[in-house]
Coordinates of C-alpha atoms in Angstrom, one line a residue:
Chain N
M1 CA -16.5 -37.3 11.3
L2 CA -14.1 -39.5 8.4
E3 CA -10.3 -39.3 8.9
L4 CA -8.7 -39.1 6.4
A5 CA -4.9 -40.7 6.5
T6 CA -2.1 -38.6 5.6
A7 CA 0.3 -39.5 2.7
D8 CA 2.6 -41.4 5.2
G9 CA -0.4 -43.6 6.5
R10 CA -0.3 -41.7 9.9
V11 CA -3.0 -40.3 11.0
P12 CA -2.4 -37.3 14.3
A13 CA -4.2 -38.0 17.1
D14 CA -7.3 -35.5 17.5
D15 CA -5.8 -34.5 20.8
A16 CA -2.9 -33.0 18.7
R17 CA -4.3 -31.7 16.1
K18 CA -6.3 -29.8 19.1
D19 CA -3.4 -29.0 20.4
S20 CA -1.4 -27.1 17.7
P21 CA -0.8 -23.7 17.1
L22 CA -1.3 -24.9 13.5
A23 CA -3.1 -27.4 12.1
V24 CA -3.6 -27.6 8.3
R25 CA -5.7 -29.8 6.6
G26 CA -6.2 -30.6 3.1
L27 CA -4.6 -27.1 2.1
T28 CA -4.5 -26.5 -1.8
V29 CA -3.7 -23.3 -3.6
S30 CA -2.9 -23.1 -7.0
Y31 CA -2.1 -19.7 -8.8
G32 CA -2.8 -20.9 -12.2
E33 CA -3.5 -24.3 -13.7
K34 CA -1.0 -26.2 -11.7
P35 CA -1.4 -26.2 -7.9
A36 CA 1.5 -24.9 -6.4
V37 CA 0.9 -26.6 -2.8
F38 CA -1.5 -29.6 -3.2
S39 CA -3.6 -31.6 -0.8
V40 CA -1.2 -30.9 2.3
D41 CA -1.6 -31.9 6.2
M42 CA 0.6 -30.1 8.3
T43 CA -0.1 -30.6 12.4
V44 CA 2.8 -27.9 14.0
P45 CA 3.6 -29.1 17.8
K46 CA 2.9 -26.3 20.2
G47 CA 6.6 -24.7 21.4
S48 CA 8.2 -26.5 18.6
M49 CA 10.8 -24.6 16.1
T50 CA 9.6 -26.1 12.8
A51 CA 11.2 -25.7 9.9
I52 CA 9.5 -26.2 6.3
I53 CA 11.8 -27.5 4.0
G54 CA 11.7 -27.7 -0.1
P55 CA 13.6 -27.1 -3.3
N56 CA 12.5 -23.2 -4.9
G57 CA 9.0 -23.8 -5.9
A58 CA 7.9 -26.1 -4.2
G59 CA 5.4 -24.2 -3.0
K60 CA 6.8 -23.3 1.3
S61 CA 6.3 -19.1 1.3
T62 CA 2.8 -20.2 -1.0
M63 CA 2.1 -22.6 2.1
L64 CA 2.9 -20.1 4.8
K65 CA 0.9 -17.1 2.6
A66 CA -2.5 -19.7 2.3
V67 CA -2.3 -20.3 6.3
L68 CA -2.2 -16.5 7.0
G69 CA -5.1 -16.3 4.6
I70 CA -3.0 -14.0 2.9
V71 CA -3.5 -15.9 -0.5
K72 CA -6.7 -17.6 -0.7
P73 CA -6.7 -21.6 -0.7
L74 CA -8.8 -23.4 -3.7
S75 CA -9.8 -25.8 -0.4
G76 CA -8.6 -27.0 2.8
Q77 CA -8.6 -25.8 6.6
V78 CA -6.6 -24.2 8.8
E79 CA -7.4 -23.9 12.8
V80 CA -5.2 -22.1 14.8
F81 CA -5.1 -23.0 18.7
G82 CA -8.5 -25.2 17.2
C83 CA -9.9 -22.4 16.2
P84 CA -10.4 -20.2 12.8
L85 CA -7.8 -17.7 11.6
A86 CA -10.2 -15.4 11.9
D87 CA -10.7 -14.9 16.1
Q88 CA -7.0 -15.9 16.1
R89 CA -4.9 -12.8 14.4
A90 CA -3.7 -11.5 18.0
R91 CA -2.4 -14.5 18.6
I92 CA -0.5 -14.6 15.4
A93 CA 2.6 -13.0 14.6
Y94 CA 4.0 -12.6 10.9
V95 CA 7.7 -11.7 9.2
P96 CA 7.0 -11.7 5.4
Q97 CA 10.3 -11.8 3.2
R98 CA 12.5 -8.8 3.4
A99 CA 12.2 -8.7 -0.2
S100 CA 8.3 -7.9 -0.4
V101 CA 7.9 -4.7 0.8
D102 CA 9.5 -1.1 -1.3
W103 CA 12.4 -0.5 1.7
D104 CA 12.1 3.1 0.2
F105 CA 8.6 3.6 1.8
P106 CA 9.5 7.5 3.7
T107 CA 9.2 5.9 7.6
R108 CA 11.6 5.3 10.1
V109 CA 12.4 2.0 11.7
I110 CA 10.8 2.9 15.2
D111 CA 7.6 3.4 12.8
V112 CA 7.7 -0.4 11.4
V113 CA 8.4 -1.4 14.7
L114 CA 5.2 0.5 15.6
M115 CA 2.7 -1.3 13.5
G116 CA 3.1 -4.7 14.6
L117 CA 0.9 -2.7 17.7
Y118 CA -1.9 -1.7 15.0
R119 CA -4.3 -4.6 16.3
E120 CA -3.5 -3.4 20.2
V121 CA -4.3 0.5 19.1
G122 CA -6.4 -0.1 17.0
L123 CA -7.8 2.2 14.2
L124 CA -7.9 5.4 15.5
G125 CA -6.6 4.9 19.0
R126 CA -3.4 7.4 19.9
L127 CA 0.2 5.9 20.4
R128 CA 0.9 6.2 24.0
G129 CA 4.9 6.9 25.2
A130 CA 4.4 2.8 26.8
H131 CA 3.8 1.4 23.0
V132 CA 6.4 3.8 21.5
D133 CA 8.5 2.0 24.9
R134 CA 7.8 -1.4 23.8
A135 CA 8.4 -1.0 20.4
R136 CA 12.1 0.2 21.4
S137 CA 12.8 -2.9 23.7
C138 CA 11.6 -4.9 20.7
L139 CA 14.2 -3.1 19.1
D140 CA 16.6 -3.8 21.7
R141 CA 15.9 -7.6 21.9
V142 CA 17.1 -7.8 18.2
G143 CA 20.5 -5.2 18.5
M144 CA 18.8 -2.5 16.6
A145 CA 18.0 0.4 19.5
A146 CA 20.5 2.2 17.9
F147 CA 18.7 2.1 15.0
A148 CA 15.2 3.5 15.5
D149 CA 15.3 7.1 14.1
R150 CA 16.5 5.7 10.8
Q151 CA 14.9 6.0 8.0
I152 CA 14.3 1.9 6.9
G153 CA 15.8 2.6 3.5
Q154 CA 19.6 3.1 5.0
L155 CA 19.5 0.0 6.9
S156 CA 21.8 -3.3 5.5
G157 CA 19.3 -6.1 4.7
G158 CA 19.9 -7.9 7.5
Q159 CA 19.4 -4.3 9.3
Q160 CA 16.0 -4.4 8.0
Q161 CA 15.2 -8.4 7.9
R162 CA 15.9 -7.8 11.8
V163 CA 13.5 -5.0 12.0
F164 CA 11.2 -7.1 10.7
L165 CA 11.9 -9.4 13.5
A166 CA 11.2 -6.6 16.2
R167 CA 7.9 -5.9 14.7
A168 CA 6.8 -9.3 14.8
L169 CA 8.1 -9.0 18.6
A170 CA 5.8 -5.9 18.7
Q171 CA 3.3 -8.3 18.2
D172 CA 3.5 -10.3 21.2
A173 CA 2.0 -13.2 19.6
D174 CA 2.1 -17.4 21.1
L175 CA 2.9 -18.3 17.2
Y176 CA 5.2 -16.8 14.8
L177 CA 5.4 -17.6 11.9
L178 CA 9.1 -16.5 9.5
D179 CA 9.2 -16.7 5.5
E180 CA 13.0 -17.2 5.1
P181 CA 14.5 -15.2 8.0
F182 CA 18.0 -15.8 7.0
A183 CA 17.6 -15.6 3.3
G184 CA 20.1 -12.9 2.4
V185 CA 21.5 -11.7 5.9
D186 CA 24.9 -11.5 7.2
A187 CA 26.4 -13.9 10.2
A188 CA 25.3 -11.7 12.8
T189 CA 22.1 -11.1 12.0
E190 CA 22.0 -14.7 11.1
K191 CA 23.1 -15.4 14.9
A192 CA 21.0 -12.7 16.9
I193 CA 17.7 -13.9 14.9
I194 CA 18.1 -17.6 15.8
A195 CA 19.2 -16.1 19.8
V196 CA 15.8 -14.6 19.7
L197 CA 13.8 -17.4 18.3
K198 CA 15.3 -19.8 20.5
S199 CA 14.2 -17.5 23.5
L200 CA 10.7 -17.3 21.9
K201 CA 10.6 -21.3 22.2
S202 CA 12.0 -21.0 25.9
E203 CA 8.9 -18.9 26.7
G204 CA 7.0 -21.5 25.4
K205 CA 6.0 -19.7 21.7
T206 CA 5.7 -21.8 19.0
V207 CA 7.9 -21.2 16.2
V208 CA 7.8 -21.7 12.3
A209 CA 10.3 -20.7 8.9
V210 CA 10.8 -21.5 6.0
H211 CA 14.1 -22.0 5.7
H212 CA 16.6 -22.7 3.0
D213 CA 19.9 -23.4 3.9
L214 CA 19.8 -27.4 4.8
A215 CA 23.1 -27.4 6.6
T216 CA 21.6 -25.2 10.0
V217 CA 18.7 -27.5 9.8
R218 CA 19.9 -29.3 12.8
D219 CA 21.5 -26.5 14.7
Y220 CA 18.4 -24.1 14.6
F221 CA 15.2 -26.1 14.7
D222 CA 14.3 -29.5 16.6
H223 CA 10.9 -30.2 13.9
V224 CA 11.1 -30.2 9.9
F225 CA 7.8 -30.1 7.2
L226 CA 9.3 -31.1 4.0
I227 CA 7.3 -30.0 1.0
N228 CA 7.9 -30.1 -2.6
V229 CA 3.6 -29.4 -3.5
R230 CA 3.1 -32.3 -1.6
R231 CA 3.8 -32.8 1.6
I232 CA 7.2 -35.3 1.8
A233 CA 7.7 -36.4 5.9
E234 CA 7.4 -34.3 8.8
G235 CA 8.3 -34.6 12.5
P236 CA 10.9 -34.3 14.6
V237 CA 14.4 -33.5 13.6
D238 CA 15.9 -36.8 14.2
E239 CA 12.8 -38.7 12.3
A240 CA 11.8 -36.7 9.3
F241 CA 15.0 -34.5 8.1
T242 CA 17.2 -37.6 6.3
A243 CA 18.9 -38.9 3.7
E244 CA 15.6 -40.2 2.3
T245 CA 13.1 -37.6 2.8
L246 CA 15.3 -35.4 1.1
Q247 CA 16.1 -37.3 -1.8
E248 CA 12.4 -37.6 -2.2
A249 CA 11.7 -33.6 -1.6
Y250 CA 14.6 -32.4 -3.7
G251 CA 14.8 -35.5 -6.1
G252 CA 17.4 -35.0 -8.4
R253 CA 17.7 -31.2 -8.1
L254 CA 20.2 -31.4 -5.2
A255 CA 23.6 -30.2 -6.4
S256 CA 26.8 -32.2 -5.4
T257 CA 27.8 -29.9 -2.6
Q258 CA 24.9 -29.5 -1.3
V259 CA 24.3 -33.2 -1.1
D260 CA 28.7 -33.4 0.4
Q261 CA 26.9 -30.7 3.3
L262 CA 24.2 -33.2 3.7
S263 CA 26.1 -35.8 4.3
A264 CA 28.6 -34.7 6.1
V265 CA 25.4 -33.2 8.5
L266 CA 23.4 -36.1 8.7
A267 CA 26.4 -38.6 9.1
Chain R
M1 CA -3.7 44.7 -3.6
M2 CA -6.6 46.4 -3.1
G3 CA -10.0 44.2 -1.6
A4 CA -12.4 45.3 -4.1
E5 CA -10.6 44.1 -7.1
F6 CA -9.0 41.1 -5.4
V7 CA -12.2 39.7 -4.0
P8 CA -14.2 39.4 -6.3
L9 CA -11.8 38.9 -9.2
S10 CA -8.7 37.1 -7.8
L11 CA -9.8 35.6 -4.3
P12 CA -12.5 32.9 -5.3
P13 CA -10.3 31.3 -8.3
M14 CA -7.0 31.4 -6.8
L15 CA -9.1 29.4 -3.1
I16 CA -10.8 27.0 -6.2
G17 CA -7.2 26.2 -7.5
T18 CA -5.7 25.8 -3.9
F19 CA -8.5 23.2 -3.1
A20 CA -8.3 21.6 -6.2
A21 CA -4.7 21.2 -5.9
I22 CA -4.9 19.6 -2.3
A23 CA -7.7 17.7 -2.4
C24 CA -5.4 15.7 -5.6
A25 CA -2.1 16.0 -4.0
L26 CA -3.3 14.3 -0.6
P27 CA -4.4 10.5 -2.2
G28 CA -1.8 11.4 -4.6
N29 CA 0.8 10.7 -2.1
F30 CA -0.5 7.1 -1.3
L31 CA -1.3 6.5 -5.3
L32 CA 2.7 7.7 -5.9
L33 CA 4.2 5.2 -2.9
R34 CA 1.5 2.5 -4.5
R35 CA 2.5 3.0 -8.2
Q36 CA -0.3 4.3 -8.8
A37 CA -0.1 8.0 -9.4
L38 CA -1.3 7.7 -13.2
I39 CA -4.5 7.1 -12.0
G40 CA -5.5 10.7 -12.1
D41 CA -4.4 10.3 -16.0
A42 CA -6.8 7.6 -16.5
I43 CA -9.5 9.4 -14.9
S44 CA -9.4 12.6 -17.0
H45 CA -9.9 9.9 -20.4
V46 CA -12.6 8.3 -18.6
V47 CA -14.7 10.8 -17.8
L48 CA -15.5 11.6 -21.4
P49 CA -17.9 8.4 -22.0
G50 CA -19.3 9.5 -18.4
I51 CA -20.4 12.5 -19.3
V52 CA -21.4 11.7 -23.1
A53 CA -24.2 9.0 -21.4
A54 CA -25.0 11.5 -18.6
F55 CA -26.3 13.7 -21.9
L56 CA -28.0 11.3 -23.4
L57 CA -29.8 10.3 -20.6
T58 CA -31.0 14.0 -19.3
G59 CA -30.7 15.3 -22.5
M60 CA -29.0 18.6 -20.6
V61 CA -26.1 20.5 -20.8
S62 CA -25.7 21.1 -17.2
T63 CA -23.4 20.9 -14.4
W64 CA -24.3 18.1 -12.2
P65 CA -25.8 15.8 -14.4
M66 CA -22.7 15.7 -16.0
M67 CA -20.7 15.9 -13.3
L68 CA -22.5 12.5 -11.9
G69 CA -22.2 10.6 -15.0
A70 CA -18.3 12.1 -14.9
M71 CA -18.2 10.4 -11.5
A72 CA -20.1 7.5 -12.0
A73 CA -17.2 6.3 -15.0
A74 CA -14.6 7.6 -13.1
V75 CA -15.3 4.8 -10.2
L76 CA -16.4 2.4 -12.9
A77 CA -13.2 2.7 -14.0
V78 CA -11.0 2.5 -10.7
L79 CA -12.9 -0.3 -9.5
L80 CA -12.2 -2.3 -12.9
I81 CA -8.6 -1.3 -12.6
E82 CA -8.1 -2.6 -8.9
T83 CA -10.2 -5.5 -10.4
I84 CA -8.1 -6.5 -13.5
R85 CA -5.0 -5.5 -11.5
R86 CA -5.6 -8.1 -8.4
L87 CA -7.5 -10.9 -11.0
G88 CA -5.0 -10.6 -13.7
K89 CA -2.0 -10.2 -10.8
I90 CA -0.3 -7.7 -13.6
E91 CA 0.9 -4.0 -12.7
P92 CA -1.0 -1.1 -11.8
G93 CA -0.1 1.2 -15.1
A94 CA -1.2 -2.2 -17.1
A95 CA -4.2 -2.4 -16.2
M96 CA -4.9 1.5 -16.4
G97 CA -3.8 1.3 -19.7
V98 CA -6.3 -1.1 -20.6
I99 CA -9.3 0.3 -19.1
F100 CA -8.7 4.5 -19.9
T101 CA -7.7 3.4 -23.4
S102 CA -11.4 1.4 -24.2
M103 CA -13.4 3.1 -22.1
F104 CA -12.1 6.4 -23.7
A105 CA -12.5 5.0 -27.0
G106 CA -15.9 4.0 -26.2
G107 CA -17.2 7.5 -25.2
V108 CA -15.7 8.7 -28.4
L109 CA -17.5 5.7 -30.6
L110 CA -21.0 6.4 -28.4
L111 CA -20.0 10.5 -29.2
E112 CA -19.9 9.7 -32.7
M113 CA -23.1 7.3 -33.1
T114 CA -25.5 9.9 -31.3
D115 CA -26.4 13.2 -32.8
T116 CA -23.8 15.5 -31.3
S117 CA -24.8 18.9 -33.1
A118 CA -26.5 19.4 -29.7
V119 CA -23.9 19.2 -27.7
H120 CA -20.2 21.3 -28.1
L121 CA -17.3 19.4 -25.9
D122 CA -14.8 21.9 -25.2
V123 CA -12.1 20.6 -25.4
Q124 CA -10.3 23.8 -24.6
H125 CA -12.4 24.0 -21.4
A126 CA -11.8 20.1 -20.2
L127 CA -8.0 20.4 -20.7
Y128 CA -7.4 23.7 -19.1
G129 CA -10.9 24.4 -16.9
N130 CA -11.8 27.7 -16.6
L131 CA -10.1 29.4 -13.6
E132 CA -10.3 32.5 -14.2
S133 CA -13.5 32.8 -14.9
L134 CA -14.7 31.8 -11.6
I135 CA -15.3 35.2 -10.5
W136 CA -17.6 36.3 -8.2
L137 CA -19.2 39.5 -9.0
D138 CA -21.3 40.5 -5.9
A139 CA -18.5 41.4 -3.5
T140 CA -17.5 44.6 -3.1
G141 CA -14.4 43.9 -1.0
W142 CA -13.0 41.9 2.4
S143 CA -16.6 42.3 3.9
S144 CA -18.2 40.3 1.2
L145 CA -16.9 37.6 3.1
L146 CA -19.4 38.3 5.8
D147 CA -22.3 39.5 3.8
P148 CA -25.2 36.3 3.2
D149 CA -26.1 38.1 0.6
A150 CA -23.0 38.5 -1.4
L151 CA -22.0 35.1 -0.2
R152 CA -25.5 33.4 -1.6
Y153 CA -23.8 34.6 -5.4
L154 CA -20.5 33.1 -4.9
P155 CA -19.2 30.7 -7.9
A156 CA -20.7 27.1 -6.9
E157 CA -17.2 25.6 -7.5
L158 CA -15.9 27.0 -4.6
P159 CA -18.2 25.4 -2.1
R160 CA -17.5 22.3 -3.8
M161 CA -14.3 21.9 -4.2
A162 CA -14.0 23.0 -0.4
I163 CA -16.5 20.2 0.4
T164 CA -14.7 17.5 -1.9
L165 CA -11.4 18.3 0.1
V166 CA -13.2 18.5 3.4
V167 CA -14.4 14.8 2.6
V168 CA -11.0 13.6 1.5
A169 CA -8.8 14.8 4.2
L170 CA -11.3 13.5 6.6
F171 CA -11.1 9.9 4.5
I172 CA -7.4 9.9 5.0
A173 CA -7.7 11.3 8.2
A174 CA -10.3 8.3 9.0
I175 CA -7.6 5.4 7.7
W176 CA -4.4 6.7 8.6
R177 CA -3.4 3.8 10.0
P178 CA -4.7 0.7 8.4
L179 CA -3.7 2.7 4.8
K180 CA -0.2 3.3 5.4
I181 CA 0.4 0.0 7.1
S182 CA -1.2 -1.7 3.8
T183 CA 0.5 0.8 1.1
F184 CA 4.0 -0.1 2.7
D185 CA 3.2 -4.0 3.5
E186 CA 0.1 -5.1 2.1
G187 CA 1.0 -9.4 3.2
F188 CA 1.9 -8.2 7.1
A189 CA -1.5 -6.2 6.6
R190 CA -3.8 -8.6 5.6
T191 CA -2.2 -11.0 8.9
L192 CA -3.8 -8.1 10.4
G193 CA -6.9 -8.3 9.4
I194 CA -6.8 -5.1 7.8
P195 CA -9.0 -5.3 4.4
T196 CA -6.5 -4.4 2.0
G197 CA -8.7 -4.7 -0.9
L198 CA -11.7 -2.5 0.3
I199 CA -8.7 -0.4 1.4
G200 CA -7.4 0.2 -1.8
M201 CA -10.6 0.6 -3.4
A202 CA -11.7 3.1 -1.2
L203 CA -8.4 4.9 -1.9
V204 CA -9.2 4.9 -5.3
T205 CA -13.1 5.6 -5.8
V206 CA -11.9 8.6 -3.1
A207 CA -9.2 9.7 -5.4
A208 CA -12.1 9.7 -8.7
V209 CA -14.1 11.6 -6.4
A210 CA -11.6 14.2 -5.9
A211 CA -10.4 14.0 -9.3
V212 CA -14.2 14.5 -11.4
A213 CA -14.8 17.7 -8.9
A214 CA -11.3 19.0 -9.5
F215 CA -11.8 17.9 -13.4
D216 CA -14.8 20.4 -13.9
A217 CA -13.5 23.4 -11.4
V218 CA -10.3 23.7 -13.2
G219 CA -9.8 21.4 -16.2
S220 CA -7.5 18.1 -16.0
I221 CA -3.8 19.6 -16.3
I222 CA -3.9 20.3 -12.8
V223 CA -5.7 17.2 -11.8
I224 CA -2.8 14.8 -13.4
A225 CA -0.3 17.5 -12.2
M226 CA -1.6 17.4 -8.8
F227 CA -1.2 14.1 -8.4
I228 CA 2.0 13.2 -9.2
C229 CA 4.2 16.8 -9.0
P230 CA 3.3 17.8 -5.0
P231 CA 4.1 14.4 -3.6
A232 CA 6.3 13.5 -5.6
A233 CA 8.5 16.8 -4.6
A234 CA 7.3 16.1 -1.2
R235 CA 9.0 12.8 -0.8
M236 CA 12.6 14.1 -1.8
M237 CA 12.3 16.6 1.5
T238 CA 11.6 13.7 4.3
N239 CA 11.7 10.4 5.4
R240 CA 8.7 10.3 6.9
L241 CA 5.3 10.0 5.8
E242 CA 3.2 12.0 7.8
R243 CA 6.0 14.7 6.8
Q244 CA 5.9 14.3 3.6
I245 CA 1.9 14.7 3.6
G246 CA 2.1 17.8 5.2
W247 CA 4.9 18.9 2.4
S248 CA 2.3 18.1 -0.5
V249 CA -0.1 20.7 1.0
V250 CA 2.4 23.1 1.7
F251 CA 3.6 22.8 -2.7
A252 CA 0.0 22.2 -3.7
T253 CA -0.7 25.5 -2.2
I254 CA 2.2 27.6 -3.8
S255 CA 1.4 25.8 -7.1
A256 CA -1.9 27.2 -7.2
V257 CA -1.2 30.6 -5.8
L258 CA 2.0 31.6 -7.4
G259 CA 1.0 29.4 -10.9
Y260 CA -2.5 31.6 -10.7
V261 CA 0.0 35.1 -9.7
L262 CA 2.2 34.5 -12.2
A263 CA -0.5 33.5 -15.1
G264 CA -2.3 36.7 -14.4
Y265 CA 0.6 39.0 -13.8
G266 CA 4.0 37.7 -15.4
P267 CA 3.3 38.4 -18.6
L268 CA 2.4 41.8 -17.5
W269 CA 5.7 42.3 -15.7
L270 CA 7.6 41.4 -18.9
G271 CA 5.9 43.3 -21.1
A272 CA 3.3 41.3 -23.2
Q273 CA -0.3 42.3 -22.9
D274 CA -2.1 38.9 -22.3
A275 CA -2.5 37.2 -19.7
V276 CA -1.5 32.8 -19.7
S277 CA -4.1 29.9 -19.1
A278 CA -4.2 29.7 -14.7
A279 CA -4.3 26.2 -15.1
G280 CA -1.0 25.6 -17.2
M281 CA 0.7 28.3 -14.9
I282 CA -0.1 26.3 -11.5
A283 CA 0.5 23.2 -13.6
T284 CA 4.1 24.4 -14.3
V285 CA 5.1 26.0 -11.0
S286 CA 4.1 22.4 -9.9
G287 CA 6.8 20.7 -12.1
L288 CA 9.5 23.4 -11.4
I289 CA 9.3 22.7 -7.8
L290 CA 9.8 19.0 -8.7
G291 CA 12.8 20.1 -10.0
I292 CA 14.1 22.0 -7.6
T293 CA 13.3 19.2 -5.0
A294 CA 15.0 16.7 -6.8
L295 CA 17.9 18.7 -7.5
A296 CA 18.1 19.8 -3.7
G297 CA 15.8 17.9 -1.7
P298 CA 17.2 16.8 1.3
C299 CA 16.0 13.2 0.9
R300 CA 16.7 12.6 -2.2
T301 CA 19.0 9.7 -2.9
R302 CA 16.6 6.2 -2.9
S303 CA 18.8 3.4 -1.2
G304 CA 17.9 1.1 -4.7
A305 CA 19.9 3.8 -6.7
P306 CA 23.8 2.9 -7.2
E307 CA 25.9 4.4 -4.9
G308 CA 27.4 7.9 -6.3
A309 CA 24.7 8.2 -8.7

């Protein structure tokens, strides 16, 4: 098989890709004439916590959606645990952006979490007490057990985000993909979410999150993937999350306050 | 009320009206949540070219070819609307506007270009239906419901609407779970492997079938009203989709029965001579129910609304 070198000339070993919970090659996605994601390769290491980082409009969410089959890529291959996505759906959990749904939808918190059990319960299978108990324990893990019977529209933004995370926990997956899980949430929620994600990692699960807050990358993640339509850099935080790679990804778009923040972080 | 009068004259139209109202309200719940509720309005326009085409093909002014033509046009329209919505990535209202105006215009042209002297397109009938004429003259009282000879002469609309209602209800029950998940969170539904595009198409197709069947039996006013009013009123009664469906059935039934009774007897009670259109009254009652629930329903505040509004 012809081996294509990636942007920085490094070719991930075949073994690394086979082992990887999520390996992407040559992914190109376009909504109009200009590609949103162009010829991107990515290999997520097993058991890692990987942040997908890049400026607004860099294709972070698009890439996640293409990986999950929510948007159709123009080209490229996605392998999940070394197999095509369709065979591995049961091993993936997804947390979409909070703003992507209508929170006035007539349903309760517990019902949203139970949606995470769809693959298990099936089209016509009966929801049993055990299922509801599991959904409740997932809510408990994100500190939302007391809200199980509330209508979802009555929650704050942070609480809604935690409910989405609880639904992903109910999926009991090996690979967790999250789209901006910390966007617009309160400090307590951010703490609760990162605690859950770290406990997932300690259970050997793999976590990939689109992330926008450069200041917290080092505290929260061990791997980064920098993207600005094309792949900029990828690797352990210490190697790939540097002033040079950030400059390349963000170009002149980093505000001076962000640069100050970053130099403090990177120092 | 005496069975001898009620069974032949009032029972069939009441049942037909109720079945039609429920058959439209059931998919209406999902269409409302998907911001597609105006599809009933769109369908009532696009059936015109279907009816004209069916007449041109068969040369007959009879129910079945016309209904099949209407059905084909409605299904074609909803498929086009879904396709345009997805390919153009535009909101459903815009896609509907494009399709139903152009198909309606096409129907008008088709009608003009052909010899229309033989076709009597009854606007009155299309709008208000003819609920009052759906009587069962062979019935003599409640006992006729068990009399096979009398039952054979039930208005054809009654079994047709009943079957439509059963089909619609079974469809929603069968795909309840994926339908609910993909209505709430389409992206997440797709990661579960749910064919969300197919489910969306199936929903609008079933809605089109219900609309055309009801359109033929009771007119388009009821169709348009029942897709929107009972589900919208039901939404204000509860914060759970399962209960919303139940309330929408209750409101659709109340609208149909109360509307029929008020249309028939209301003017008499007020001292007038004639009855008013049952279809118009049924739609009006459903609108009044919506108004009452909007004012007094327990779950009418949207979280998106500003505080204190």
